[in-house]
PDB file of C-alpha atoms and ligand atoms in Angstrom:
ATOM      1  CA  MET A   1     -25.532  26.061   8.559  1.00  0.00           C
ATOM      2  CA  GLY A   2     -25.913  23.630   5.635  1.00  0.00           C
ATOM      3  CA  PRO A   3     -23.597  23.453   2.640  1.00  0.00           C
ATOM      4  CA  SER A   4     -23.747  26.460   0.305  1.00  0.00           C
ATOM      5  CA  GLU A   5     -25.090  26.157  -3.213  1.00  0.00           C
ATOM      6  CA  SER A   6     -21.581  26.433  -4.651  1.00  0.00           C
ATOM      7  CA  ASP A   7     -20.298  23.644  -2.347  1.00  0.00           C
ATOM      8  CA  GLU A   8     -23.119  21.486  -3.599  1.00  0.00           C
ATOM      9  CA  LYS A   9     -22.372  22.256  -7.239  1.00  0.00           C
ATOM     10  CA  GLU A  10     -18.724  21.475  -6.662  1.00  0.00           C
ATOM     11  CA  GLN A  11     -19.593  18.175  -5.041  1.00  0.00           C
ATOM     12  CA  VAL A  12     -21.786  17.192  -8.000  1.00  0.00           C
ATOM     13  CA  GLU A  13     -18.995  18.105 -10.414  1.00  0.00           C
ATOM     14  CA  ILE A  14     -16.514  16.017  -8.447  1.00  0.00           C
ATOM     15  CA  GLU A  15     -18.902  13.079  -8.280  1.00  0.00           C
ATOM     16  CA  LEU A  16     -19.425  13.251 -12.043  1.00  0.00           C
ATOM     17  CA  LEU A  17     -15.677  13.344 -12.650  1.00  0.00           C
ATOM     18  CA  LEU A  18     -15.124  10.301 -10.419  1.00  0.00           C
ATOM     19  CA  GLU A  19     -18.016   8.463 -12.058  1.00  0.00           C
ATOM     20  CA  ALA A  20     -16.517   9.115 -15.504  1.00  0.00           C
ATOM     21  CA  MET A  21     -13.082   8.000 -14.292  1.00  0.00           C
ATOM     22  CA  TYR A  22     -14.588   4.759 -13.016  1.00  0.00           C
ATOM     23  CA  ARG A  23     -16.857   3.974 -15.951  1.00  0.00           C
ATOM     24  CA  LEU A  24     -14.393   4.850 -18.678  1.00  0.00           C
ATOM     25  CA  PHE A  25     -11.076   3.822 -17.158  1.00  0.00           C
ATOM     26  CA  GLY A  26     -11.972   1.407 -14.331  1.00  0.00           C
ATOM     27  CA  TYR A  27     -10.335   3.391 -11.486  1.00  0.00           C
ATOM     28  CA  ASP A  28     -12.781   3.758  -8.635  1.00  0.00           C
ATOM     29  CA  PHE A  29     -12.064   6.730  -6.347  1.00  0.00           C
ATOM     30  CA  ARG A  30     -15.729   7.320  -5.519  1.00  0.00           C
ATOM     31  CA  ASN A  31     -15.267   6.329  -1.884  1.00  0.00           C
ATOM     32  CA  TYR A  32     -11.891   7.841  -1.200  1.00  0.00           C
ATOM     33  CA  ALA A  33     -11.750  10.465   1.566  1.00  0.00           C
ATOM     34  CA  TYR A  34     -13.457  13.511   0.040  1.00  0.00           C
ATOM     35  CA  ALA A  35     -11.316  16.373   1.355  1.00  0.00           C
ATOM     36  CA  SER A  36      -8.103  14.944  -0.009  1.00  0.00           C
ATOM     37  CA  ILE A  37      -9.628  13.912  -3.373  1.00  0.00           C
ATOM     38  CA  ARG A  38     -11.100  17.400  -3.729  1.00  0.00           C
ATOM     39  CA  ARG A  39      -7.718  19.023  -3.063  1.00  0.00           C
ATOM     40  CA  ARG A  40      -5.973  16.829  -5.601  1.00  0.00           C
ATOM     41  CA  ILE A  41      -8.580  17.391  -8.290  1.00  0.00           C
ATOM     42  CA  TRP A  42      -8.264  21.160  -7.907  1.00  0.00           C
ATOM     43  CA  HIS A  43      -4.503  20.839  -8.136  1.00  0.00           C
ATOM     44  CA  ARG A  44      -4.956  19.151 -11.521  1.00  0.00           C
ATOM     45  CA  VAL A  45      -7.578  21.732 -12.655  1.00  0.00           C
ATOM     46  CA  HIS A  46      -4.987  24.472 -12.105  1.00  0.00           C
ATOM     47  CA  ALA A  47      -2.069  22.509 -13.526  1.00  0.00           C
ATOM     48  CA  GLU A  48      -4.030  21.979 -16.764  1.00  0.00           C
ATOM     49  CA  ARG A  49      -4.842  25.727 -16.777  1.00  0.00           C
ATOM     50  CA  LEU A  50      -8.560  25.077 -16.568  1.00  0.00           C
ATOM     51  CA  GLY A  51     -11.224  26.904 -14.572  1.00  0.00           C
ATOM     52  CA  THR A  52     -13.643  24.234 -13.387  1.00  0.00           C
ATOM     53  CA  VAL A  53     -13.834  20.585 -12.392  1.00  0.00           C
ATOM     54  CA  THR A  54     -16.252  20.019 -15.274  1.00  0.00           C
ATOM     55  CA  ALA A  55     -13.633  21.326 -17.722  1.00  0.00           C
ATOM     56  CA  LEU A  56     -11.208  18.805 -16.244  1.00  0.00           C
ATOM     57  CA  THR A  57     -13.764  16.013 -16.662  1.00  0.00           C
ATOM     58  CA  ASP A  58     -14.146  16.928 -20.319  1.00  0.00           C
ATOM     59  CA  LYS A  59     -10.386  16.967 -20.883  1.00  0.00           C
ATOM     60  CA  MET A  60      -9.872  13.735 -18.964  1.00  0.00           C
ATOM     61  CA  ILE A  61     -12.481  11.950 -21.092  1.00  0.00           C
ATOM     62  CA  HIS A  62     -10.894  12.969 -24.389  1.00  0.00           C
ATOM     63  CA  ASP A  63      -7.198  13.177 -23.573  1.00  0.00           C
ATOM     64  CA  ARG A  64      -5.507  10.034 -22.273  1.00  0.00           C
ATOM     65  CA  GLY A  65      -2.456  11.991 -21.114  1.00  0.00           C
ATOM     66  CA  CYS A  66      -4.633  14.203 -18.929  1.00  0.00           C
ATOM     67  CA  MET A  67      -6.319  11.107 -17.458  1.00  0.00           C
ATOM     68  CA  GLU A  68      -2.919   9.624 -16.574  1.00  0.00           C
ATOM     69  CA  ARG A  69      -1.780  12.860 -14.949  1.00  0.00           C
ATOM     70  CA  LEU A  70      -4.946  13.068 -12.882  1.00  0.00           C
ATOM     71  CA  LEU A  71      -4.604   9.410 -11.927  1.00  0.00           C
ATOM     72  CA  SER A  72      -1.106  10.030 -10.676  1.00  0.00           C
ATOM     73  CA  ASP A  73      -2.314  13.061  -8.654  1.00  0.00           C
ATOM     74  CA  LEU A  74      -5.034  10.990  -7.045  1.00  0.00           C
ATOM     75  CA  THR A  75      -2.709   8.277  -5.745  1.00  0.00           C
ATOM     76  CA  ILE A  76      -0.011   8.785  -3.144  1.00  0.00           C
ATOM     77  CA  HIS A  77       2.961   6.489  -3.620  1.00  0.00           C
ATOM     78  CA  VAL A  78       5.260   7.768  -0.875  1.00  0.00           C
ATOM     79  CA  THR A  79       7.076   4.898   0.793  1.00  0.00           C
ATOM     80  CA  GLU A  80      10.461   3.914   2.206  1.00  0.00           C
ATOM     81  CA  MET A  81      12.429   0.878   3.307  1.00  0.00           C
ATOM     82  CA  PHE A  82      11.761  -0.262   6.865  1.00  0.00           C
ATOM     83  CA  ARG A  83       9.277   2.610   7.158  1.00  0.00           C
ATOM     84  CA  ASP A  84       8.296   3.005  10.824  1.00  0.00           C
ATOM     85  CA  PRO A  85      11.125   0.679  11.899  1.00  0.00           C
ATOM     86  CA  GLU A  86       9.398  -0.295  15.146  1.00  0.00           C
ATOM     87  CA  VAL A  87       6.710  -2.077  13.084  1.00  0.00           C
ATOM     88  CA  PHE A  88       9.380  -4.367  11.619  1.00  0.00           C
ATOM     89  CA  ARG A  89      11.008  -4.767  15.021  1.00  0.00           C
ATOM     90  CA  SER A  90       7.665  -5.847  16.428  1.00  0.00           C
ATOM     91  CA  PHE A  91       7.123  -8.167  13.473  1.00  0.00           C
ATOM     92  CA  ARG A  92      10.409  -9.930  14.277  1.00  0.00           C
ATOM     93  CA  HIS A  93       9.444 -10.233  17.892  1.00  0.00           C
ATOM     94  CA  ASN A  94       5.728 -11.060  17.695  1.00  0.00           C
ATOM     95  CA  VAL A  95       5.117 -12.636  14.304  1.00  0.00           C
ATOM     96  CA  VAL A  96       8.318 -14.414  13.234  1.00  0.00           C
ATOM     97  CA  PRO A  97       8.061 -17.005  16.071  1.00  0.00           C
ATOM     98  CA  LEU A  98       4.571 -17.924  14.818  1.00  0.00           C
ATOM     99  CA  LEU A  99       5.780 -18.155  11.222  1.00  0.00           C
ATOM    100  CA  LYS A 100       8.632 -20.452  12.233  1.00  0.00           C
ATOM    101  CA  THR A 101       6.024 -23.100  13.068  1.00  0.00           C
ATOM    102  CA  TYR A 102       4.656 -23.088   9.472  1.00  0.00           C
ATOM    103  CA  PRO A 103       6.123 -25.294   6.714  1.00  0.00           C
ATOM    104  CA  PHE A 104       5.146 -22.781   4.038  1.00  0.00           C
ATOM    105  CA  ILE A 105       4.214 -19.103   4.337  1.00  0.00           C
ATOM    106  CA  ARG A 106       2.172 -16.801   2.111  1.00  0.00           C
ATOM    107  CA  ILE A 107       2.413 -13.042   2.692  1.00  0.00           C
ATOM    108  CA  TRP A 108       0.429 -10.344   0.896  1.00  0.00           C
ATOM    109  CA  HIS A 109       1.564  -6.701   0.684  1.00  0.00           C
ATOM    110  CA  ALA A 110      -1.613  -4.896  -0.406  1.00  0.00           C
ATOM    111  CA  GLY A 111      -0.774  -1.440  -1.800  1.00  0.00           C
ATOM    112  CA  CYS A 112       2.972  -2.073  -2.043  1.00  0.00           C
ATOM    113  CA  SER A 113       3.770   1.031  -4.114  1.00  0.00           C
ATOM    114  CA  THR A 114       7.327   0.942  -5.535  1.00  0.00           C
ATOM    115  CA  GLY A 115       8.271  -2.087  -3.436  1.00  0.00           C
ATOM    116  CA  GLU A 116      10.478  -0.734  -0.641  1.00  0.00           C
ATOM    117  CA  GLU A 117       8.239  -2.353   1.995  1.00  0.00           C
ATOM    118  CA  VAL A 118       8.412  -5.687   0.177  1.00  0.00           C
ATOM    119  CA  TYR A 119      12.215  -5.741  -0.134  1.00  0.00           C
ATOM    120  CA  SER A 120      12.402  -4.832   3.557  1.00  0.00           C
ATOM    121  CA  MET A 121      10.254  -7.841   4.397  1.00  0.00           C
ATOM    122  CA  ALA A 122      12.356 -10.109   2.152  1.00  0.00           C
ATOM    123  CA  ILE A 123      15.507  -8.992   3.997  1.00  0.00           C
ATOM    124  CA  LEU A 124      13.910  -9.596   7.387  1.00  0.00           C
ATOM    125  CA  LEU A 125      12.683 -13.054   6.377  1.00  0.00           C
ATOM    126  CA  HIS A 126      16.089 -13.916   4.946  1.00  0.00           C
ATOM    127  CA  GLU A 127      17.746 -13.021   8.252  1.00  0.00           C
ATOM    128  CA  GLU A 128      15.216 -15.131  10.123  1.00  0.00           C
ATOM    129  CA  GLY A 129      15.827 -18.115   7.817  1.00  0.00           C
ATOM    130  CA  LEU A 130      12.267 -17.957   6.441  1.00  0.00           C
ATOM    131  CA  LEU A 131      12.640 -16.478   2.977  1.00  0.00           C
ATOM    132  CA  ASP A 132      13.048 -19.806   1.168  1.00  0.00           C
ATOM    133  CA  ARG A 133       9.733 -21.096   2.417  1.00  0.00           C
ATOM    134  CA  THR A 134       7.804 -17.904   1.839  1.00  0.00           C
ATOM    135  CA  ARG A 135       5.936 -16.648  -1.179  1.00  0.00           C
ATOM    136  CA  ILE A 136       5.329 -12.899  -1.105  1.00  0.00           C
ATOM    137  CA  TYR A 137       2.516 -11.403  -3.185  1.00  0.00           C
ATOM    138  CA  ALA A 138       3.091  -7.695  -3.731  1.00  0.00           C
ATOM    139  CA  THR A 139       0.159  -5.873  -5.290  1.00  0.00           C
ATOM    140  CA  ASP A 140      -0.860  -2.344  -6.135  1.00  0.00           C
ATOM    141  CA  MET A 141      -3.521  -0.824  -8.356  1.00  0.00           C
ATOM    142  CA  SER A 142      -0.880   1.134 -10.262  1.00  0.00           C
ATOM    143  CA  ALA A 143       1.050  -0.616 -13.036  1.00  0.00           C
ATOM    144  CA  THR A 144       3.625   2.185 -13.021  1.00  0.00           C
ATOM    145  CA  VAL A 145       4.768   1.673  -9.443  1.00  0.00           C
ATOM    146  CA  LEU A 146       4.837  -2.104  -9.930  1.00  0.00           C
ATOM    147  CA  ASP A 147       7.287  -1.677 -12.812  1.00  0.00           C
ATOM    148  CA  VAL A 148       9.624   0.167 -10.433  1.00  0.00           C
ATOM    149  CA  ALA A 149       9.083  -2.459  -7.736  1.00  0.00           C
ATOM    150  CA  ARG A 150      10.006  -5.308 -10.100  1.00  0.00           C
ATOM    151  CA  GLN A 151      13.315  -3.651 -10.933  1.00  0.00           C
ATOM    152  CA  GLY A 152      14.419  -3.362  -7.312  1.00  0.00           C
ATOM    153  CA  VAL A 153      16.412  -0.249  -8.210  1.00  0.00           C
ATOM    154  CA  PHE A 154      16.255   2.709  -5.812  1.00  0.00           C
ATOM    155  CA  PRO A 155      18.028   6.088  -5.512  1.00  0.00           C
ATOM    156  CA  ILE A 156      21.379   5.882  -3.790  1.00  0.00           C
ATOM    157  CA  GLU A 157      20.787   9.019  -1.733  1.00  0.00           C
ATOM    158  CA  ARG A 158      18.061   7.250   0.232  1.00  0.00           C
ATOM    159  CA  MET A 159      20.376   4.515   1.493  1.00  0.00           C
ATOM    160  CA  GLN A 160      21.667   6.441   4.476  1.00  0.00           C
ATOM    161  CA  GLN A 161      18.206   6.783   5.927  1.00  0.00           C
ATOM    162  CA  TYR A 162      17.266   3.220   4.956  1.00  0.00           C
ATOM    163  CA  THR A 163      20.366   1.941   6.740  1.00  0.00           C
ATOM    164  CA  ARG A 164      19.258   3.769   9.881  1.00  0.00           C
ATOM    165  CA  ASN A 165      15.743   2.382   9.538  1.00  0.00           C
ATOM    166  CA  TYR A 166      17.117  -1.114   9.000  1.00  0.00           C
ATOM    167  CA  GLN A 167      19.199  -0.935  12.154  1.00  0.00           C
ATOM    168  CA  GLU A 168      16.311   0.453  14.203  1.00  0.00           C
ATOM    169  CA  ALA A 169      14.171  -2.349  12.816  1.00  0.00           C
ATOM    170  CA  GLY A 170      16.549  -4.870  14.387  1.00  0.00           C
ATOM    171  CA  GLY A 171      18.611  -5.668  11.281  1.00  0.00           C
ATOM    172  CA  THR A 172      21.505  -7.964  12.107  1.00  0.00           C
ATOM    173  CA  GLU A 173      23.794  -7.654   9.069  1.00  0.00           C
ATOM    174  CA  SER A 174      25.485  -4.912   7.127  1.00  0.00           C
ATOM    175  CA  PHE A 175      22.669  -3.281   5.114  1.00  0.00           C
ATOM    176  CA  SER A 176      24.947  -2.454   2.179  1.00  0.00           C
ATOM    177  CA  ASP A 177      25.539  -6.178   1.582  1.00  0.00           C
ATOM    178  CA  TYR A 178      22.006  -6.356   0.197  1.00  0.00           C
ATOM    179  CA  TYR A 179      22.574  -4.030  -2.738  1.00  0.00           C
ATOM    180  CA  MET A 180      25.093  -2.962  -5.351  1.00  0.00           C
ATOM    181  CA  ALA A 181      25.679   0.677  -6.205  1.00  0.00           C
ATOM    182  CA  ARG A 182      25.336   1.712  -9.857  1.00  0.00           C
ATOM    183  CA  TYR A 183      25.941   5.428 -10.427  1.00  0.00           C
ATOM    184  CA  GLU A 184      23.047   7.260  -8.747  1.00  0.00           C
ATOM    185  CA  SER A 185      21.115   4.089  -7.968  1.00  0.00           C
ATOM    186  CA  VAL A 186      21.427   0.852  -6.108  1.00  0.00           C
ATOM    187  CA  ILE A 187      20.111  -2.508  -7.221  1.00  0.00           C
ATOM    188  CA  PHE A 188      19.013  -4.996  -4.596  1.00  0.00           C
ATOM    189  CA  GLN A 189      20.320  -8.572  -4.670  1.00  0.00           C
ATOM    190  CA  SER A 190      18.211 -10.714  -6.953  1.00  0.00           C
ATOM    191  CA  PHE A 191      17.826 -13.531  -4.399  1.00  0.00           C
ATOM    192  CA  LEU A 192      15.555 -11.170  -2.445  1.00  0.00           C
ATOM    193  CA  LYS A 193      12.932 -11.134  -5.171  1.00  0.00           C
ATOM    194  CA  LYS A 194      13.131 -14.819  -6.066  1.00  0.00           C
ATOM    195  CA  ASN A 195       9.927 -15.564  -4.140  1.00  0.00           C
ATOM    196  CA  ILE A 196       8.079 -12.321  -4.792  1.00  0.00           C
ATOM    197  CA  VAL A 197       5.160 -12.153  -7.215  1.00  0.00           C
ATOM    198  CA  PHE A 198       4.309  -8.595  -8.288  1.00  0.00           C
ATOM    199  CA  ALA A 199       0.789  -8.163  -9.654  1.00  0.00           C
ATOM    200  CA  GLN A 200      -1.803  -5.497 -10.294  1.00  0.00           C
ATOM    201  CA  HIS A 201      -4.739  -5.699  -7.899  1.00  0.00           C
ATOM    202  CA  ASN A 202      -7.289  -3.065  -6.962  1.00  0.00           C
ATOM    203  CA  LEU A 203      -8.590  -3.337  -3.406  1.00  0.00           C
ATOM    204  CA  VAL A 204     -11.814  -1.557  -4.367  1.00  0.00           C
ATOM    205  CA  THR A 205     -12.819  -3.440  -7.488  1.00  0.00           C
ATOM    206  CA  ASP A 206     -10.988  -6.799  -7.309  1.00  0.00           C
ATOM    207  CA  GLY A 207     -11.763  -9.732  -5.028  1.00  0.00           C
ATOM    208  CA  SER A 208      -9.797 -12.098  -2.853  1.00  0.00           C
ATOM    209  CA  PHE A 209      -7.247 -14.160  -4.810  1.00  0.00           C
ATOM    210  CA  ASN A 210      -5.598 -16.429  -2.241  1.00  0.00           C
ATOM    211  CA  GLU A 211      -5.405 -17.248   1.454  1.00  0.00           C
ATOM    212  CA  PHE A 212      -2.541 -15.683   3.390  1.00  0.00           C
ATOM    213  CA  HIS A 213      -0.775 -16.197   6.697  1.00  0.00           C
ATOM    214  CA  VAL A 214       0.165 -12.519   6.854  1.00  0.00           C
ATOM    215  CA  ILE A 215      -1.349  -9.448   5.192  1.00  0.00           C
ATOM    216  CA  LEU A 216       0.273  -6.018   5.360  1.00  0.00           C
ATOM    217  CA  CYS A 217      -1.844  -3.067   4.310  1.00  0.00           C
ATOM    218  CA  ARG A 218      -0.138   0.093   5.530  1.00  0.00           C
ATOM    219  CA  ASN A 219      -0.800   3.696   4.602  1.00  0.00           C
ATOM    220  CA  VAL A 220      -3.439   2.718   2.065  1.00  0.00           C
ATOM    221  CA  MET A 221      -6.794   2.846   3.822  1.00  0.00           C
ATOM    222  CA  ILE A 222      -6.109   6.270   5.320  1.00  0.00           C
ATOM    223  CA  TYR A 223      -7.140   7.580   1.892  1.00  0.00           C
ATOM    224  CA  PHE A 224     -10.506   5.762   1.969  1.00  0.00           C
ATOM    225  CA  ASN A 225     -13.804   6.814   3.534  1.00  0.00           C
ATOM    226  CA  LYS A 226     -15.399   4.700   6.292  1.00  0.00           C
ATOM    227  CA  GLU A 227     -17.591   2.703   3.920  1.00  0.00           C
ATOM    228  CA  LEU A 228     -14.689   1.753   1.700  1.00  0.00           C
ATOM    229  CA  GLN A 229     -12.484   0.943   4.695  1.00  0.00           C
ATOM    230  CA  ASN A 230     -15.145  -1.497   5.839  1.00  0.00           C
ATOM    231  CA  HIS A 231     -15.305  -3.066   2.400  1.00  0.00           C
ATOM    232  CA  VAL A 232     -11.531  -3.520   2.232  1.00  0.00           C
ATOM    233  CA  HIS A 233     -11.402  -4.869   5.780  1.00  0.00           C
ATOM    234  CA  GLY A 234     -13.919  -7.494   4.633  1.00  0.00           C
ATOM    235  CA  LEU A 235     -11.666  -8.411   1.721  1.00  0.00           C
ATOM    236  CA  LEU A 236      -8.579  -8.666   3.955  1.00  0.00           C
ATOM    237  CA  TYR A 237     -10.483 -10.713   6.538  1.00  0.00           C
ATOM    238  CA  ASP A 238     -11.662 -13.141   3.843  1.00  0.00           C
ATOM    239  CA  SER A 239      -8.105 -13.423   2.517  1.00  0.00           C
ATOM    240  CA  LEU A 240      -6.536 -14.353   5.875  1.00  0.00           C
ATOM    241  CA  SER A 241      -6.231 -17.923   7.087  1.00  0.00           C
ATOM    242  CA  MET A 242      -7.443 -18.679  10.618  1.00  0.00           C
ATOM    243  CA  PHE A 243      -4.823 -17.303  13.058  1.00  0.00           C
ATOM    244  CA  GLY A 244      -3.408 -15.272  10.193  1.00  0.00           C
ATOM    245  CA  VAL A 245      -1.792 -11.936  11.004  1.00  0.00           C
ATOM    246  CA  LEU A 246      -3.026  -8.542   9.819  1.00  0.00           C
ATOM    247  CA  LEU A 247      -0.505  -5.727   9.972  1.00  0.00           C
ATOM    248  CA  LEU A 248      -1.889  -2.225   9.508  1.00  0.00           C
ATOM    249  CA  GLY A 249       1.003  -0.159  10.872  1.00  0.00           C
ATOM    250  CA  THR A 250       0.882   2.961  12.956  1.00  0.00           C
ATOM    251  CA  LYS A 251      -1.765   4.968  11.107  1.00  0.00           C
ATOM    252  CA  GLU A 252      -4.678   2.562  10.755  1.00  0.00           C
ATOM    253  CA  SER A 253      -6.740   0.391  13.023  1.00  0.00           C
ATOM    254  CA  ILE A 254      -9.468  -2.226  12.944  1.00  0.00           C
ATOM    255  CA  ASN A 255     -11.352  -0.540  15.783  1.00  0.00           C
ATOM    256  CA  PHE A 256     -14.841   0.439  14.690  1.00  0.00           C
ATOM    257  CA  THR A 257     -14.789  -1.867  11.678  1.00  0.00           C
ATOM    258  CA  ARG A 258     -17.193  -4.760  11.336  1.00  0.00           C
ATOM    259  CA  HIS A 259     -14.373  -7.236  11.907  1.00  0.00           C
ATOM    260  CA  SER A 260     -12.751  -5.849  15.038  1.00  0.00           C
ATOM    261  CA  SER A 261     -14.186  -8.552  17.322  1.00  0.00           C
ATOM    262  CA  GLN A 262     -12.708 -11.289  15.134  1.00  0.00           C
ATOM    263  CA  PHE A 263      -9.121 -10.298  15.880  1.00  0.00           C
ATOM    264  CA  ASP A 264      -6.846 -10.436  18.923  1.00  0.00           C
ATOM    265  CA  ASP A 265      -4.147  -7.801  19.407  1.00  0.00           C
ATOM    266  CA  LEU A 266      -0.546  -8.866  18.967  1.00  0.00           C
ATOM    267  CA  ASP A 267       0.755  -5.308  19.209  1.00  0.00           C
ATOM    268  CA  LEU A 268      -1.648  -2.453  19.902  1.00  0.00           C
ATOM    269  CA  ILE A 269       0.749   0.348  19.018  1.00  0.00           C
ATOM    270  CA  ASN A 270       1.934  -1.018  15.704  1.00  0.00           C
ATOM    271  CA  ARG A 271      -1.539  -2.389  14.949  1.00  0.00           C
ATOM    272  CA  ILE A 272      -0.656  -6.019  14.460  1.00  0.00           C
ATOM    273  CA  TYR A 273      -3.651  -8.323  14.864  1.00  0.00           C
ATOM    274  CA  ARG A 274      -4.357 -12.021  14.711  1.00  0.00           C
ATOM    275  CA  LYS A 275      -7.544 -13.443  13.223  1.00  0.00           C
ATOM    276  CA  VAL A 276      -9.190 -15.662  15.822  1.00  0.00           C
ATOM    277  CA  LYS A 277     -12.793 -16.072  14.596  1.00  0.00           C
TER     278      LYS A 277
HETATM  279  C1  LIG B   1       1.290   5.637   0.423  1.00  0.00           C
HETATM  280  S1  LIG B   1       1.522   4.175  -0.506  1.00  0.00           S
HETATM  281  C2  LIG B   1       1.911   3.003   0.779  1.00  0.00           C
HETATM  282  C3  LIG B   1       3.023   2.064   0.375  1.00  0.00           C
HETATM  283  C4  LIG B   1       3.475   1.112   1.491  1.00  0.00           C
HETATM  284  N1  LIG B   1       2.436   0.207   1.873  1.00  0.00           N
HETATM  285  C5  LIG B   1       3.977   1.888   2.694  1.00  0.00           C
HETATM  286  O1  LIG B   1       3.315   1.891   3.733  1.00  0.00           O
HETATM  287  O2  LIG B   1       5.047   2.504   2.596  1.00  0.00           O
HETATM  288  C6  LIG B   1      -0.153   3.762  -0.944  1.00  0.00           C
HETATM  289  C7  LIG B   1      -0.264   2.825  -2.148  1.00  0.00           C
HETATM  290  O3  LIG B   1      -1.601   2.309  -2.172  1.00  0.00           O
HETATM  291  C8  LIG B   1      -1.972   2.185  -3.522  1.00  0.00           C
HETATM  292  N2  LIG B   1      -3.431   2.167  -3.601  1.00  0.00           N
HETATM  293  C9  LIG B   1      -4.293   3.200  -3.431  1.00  0.00           C
HETATM  294  N3  LIG B   1      -5.544   2.780  -3.647  1.00  0.00           N
HETATM  295  C10 LIG B   1      -5.470   1.453  -3.966  1.00  0.00           C
HETATM  296  C11 LIG B   1      -6.422   0.476  -4.302  1.00  0.00           C
HETATM  297  N4  LIG B   1      -7.714   0.782  -4.402  1.00  0.00           N
HETATM  298  N5  LIG B   1      -6.001  -0.779  -4.570  1.00  0.00           N
HETATM  299  C12 LIG B   1      -4.676  -1.088  -4.495  1.00  0.00           C
HETATM  300  N6  LIG B   1      -3.718  -0.197  -4.190  1.00  0.00           N
HETATM  301  C13 LIG B   1      -4.115   1.065  -3.938  1.00  0.00           C
HETATM  302  C14 LIG B   1      -1.353   3.387  -4.207  1.00  0.00           C
HETATM  303  O4  LIG B   1      -1.213   3.165  -5.605  1.00  0.00           O
HETATM  304  C15 LIG B   1      -0.024   3.520  -3.481  1.00  0.00           C
HETATM  305  O5  LIG B   1       1.017   2.896  -4.178  1.00  0.00           O
END
């Protein structure tokens, strides 16, 4: 059975909303995975007490606040320090020895959200004696999350779990030495962010801006459709130096992308690859 007439109408309404979002505000969700975008749009329709997607489009166009709320619904910022600790453990084991042979290292965290992944990497590199010769570029399309990332201030109640993650990731020090508690928050030591550049970058609409020895892009492309995944894989490939390392984490893979044959596996489970062609 083909799609019903109402499914088709809904799809047109959603496409028009996404087109307006792109043309008026520059955020391009047109090739994000449809089912999840659809769910999030309907969430906003109801939250604004509207009845249709078209009514939401109208409100979004004329009311900046509504646009911002929709934008925040459409992007998932969930993250944590040493998320999937075995990825960091594998990084220590499989990637750090390669990096130790380089005089200078450039790492790109694409889609870094509020920065927990980036501070985790800075801690790991510090413990491996590599932080001083590394420049970390941490980018996200959202200016709001980057503001949080720059501060390096995180809720204190998360530290118990982050300490566990850190230890499972192979951390060798006392995790609490890396931050200072301030009421309900902790602030991470400023030496960790000395070599981090935070910048806004959209993987869909912006191009390559440097050449990197390591690129991490975790839990970002799961929200994209196949076509957009291919596009972003092209961008990441172009941004990696020869023998550079691509780290996708447990949920994504380069299988079935145009570039899969140009990488060797360093760790199949944690999806760490090395560009070889
Ligand atoms: C779920 S978080 C992942 C954060 C971190 N990498 C991790 O694995 O914990 C996804 C992030 O990707 C960002 N993102 C989504 N689409 C993007 C795009 N087109 N360009 C850049 N960042 C994007 C979102 O703003 C969000 O902060």
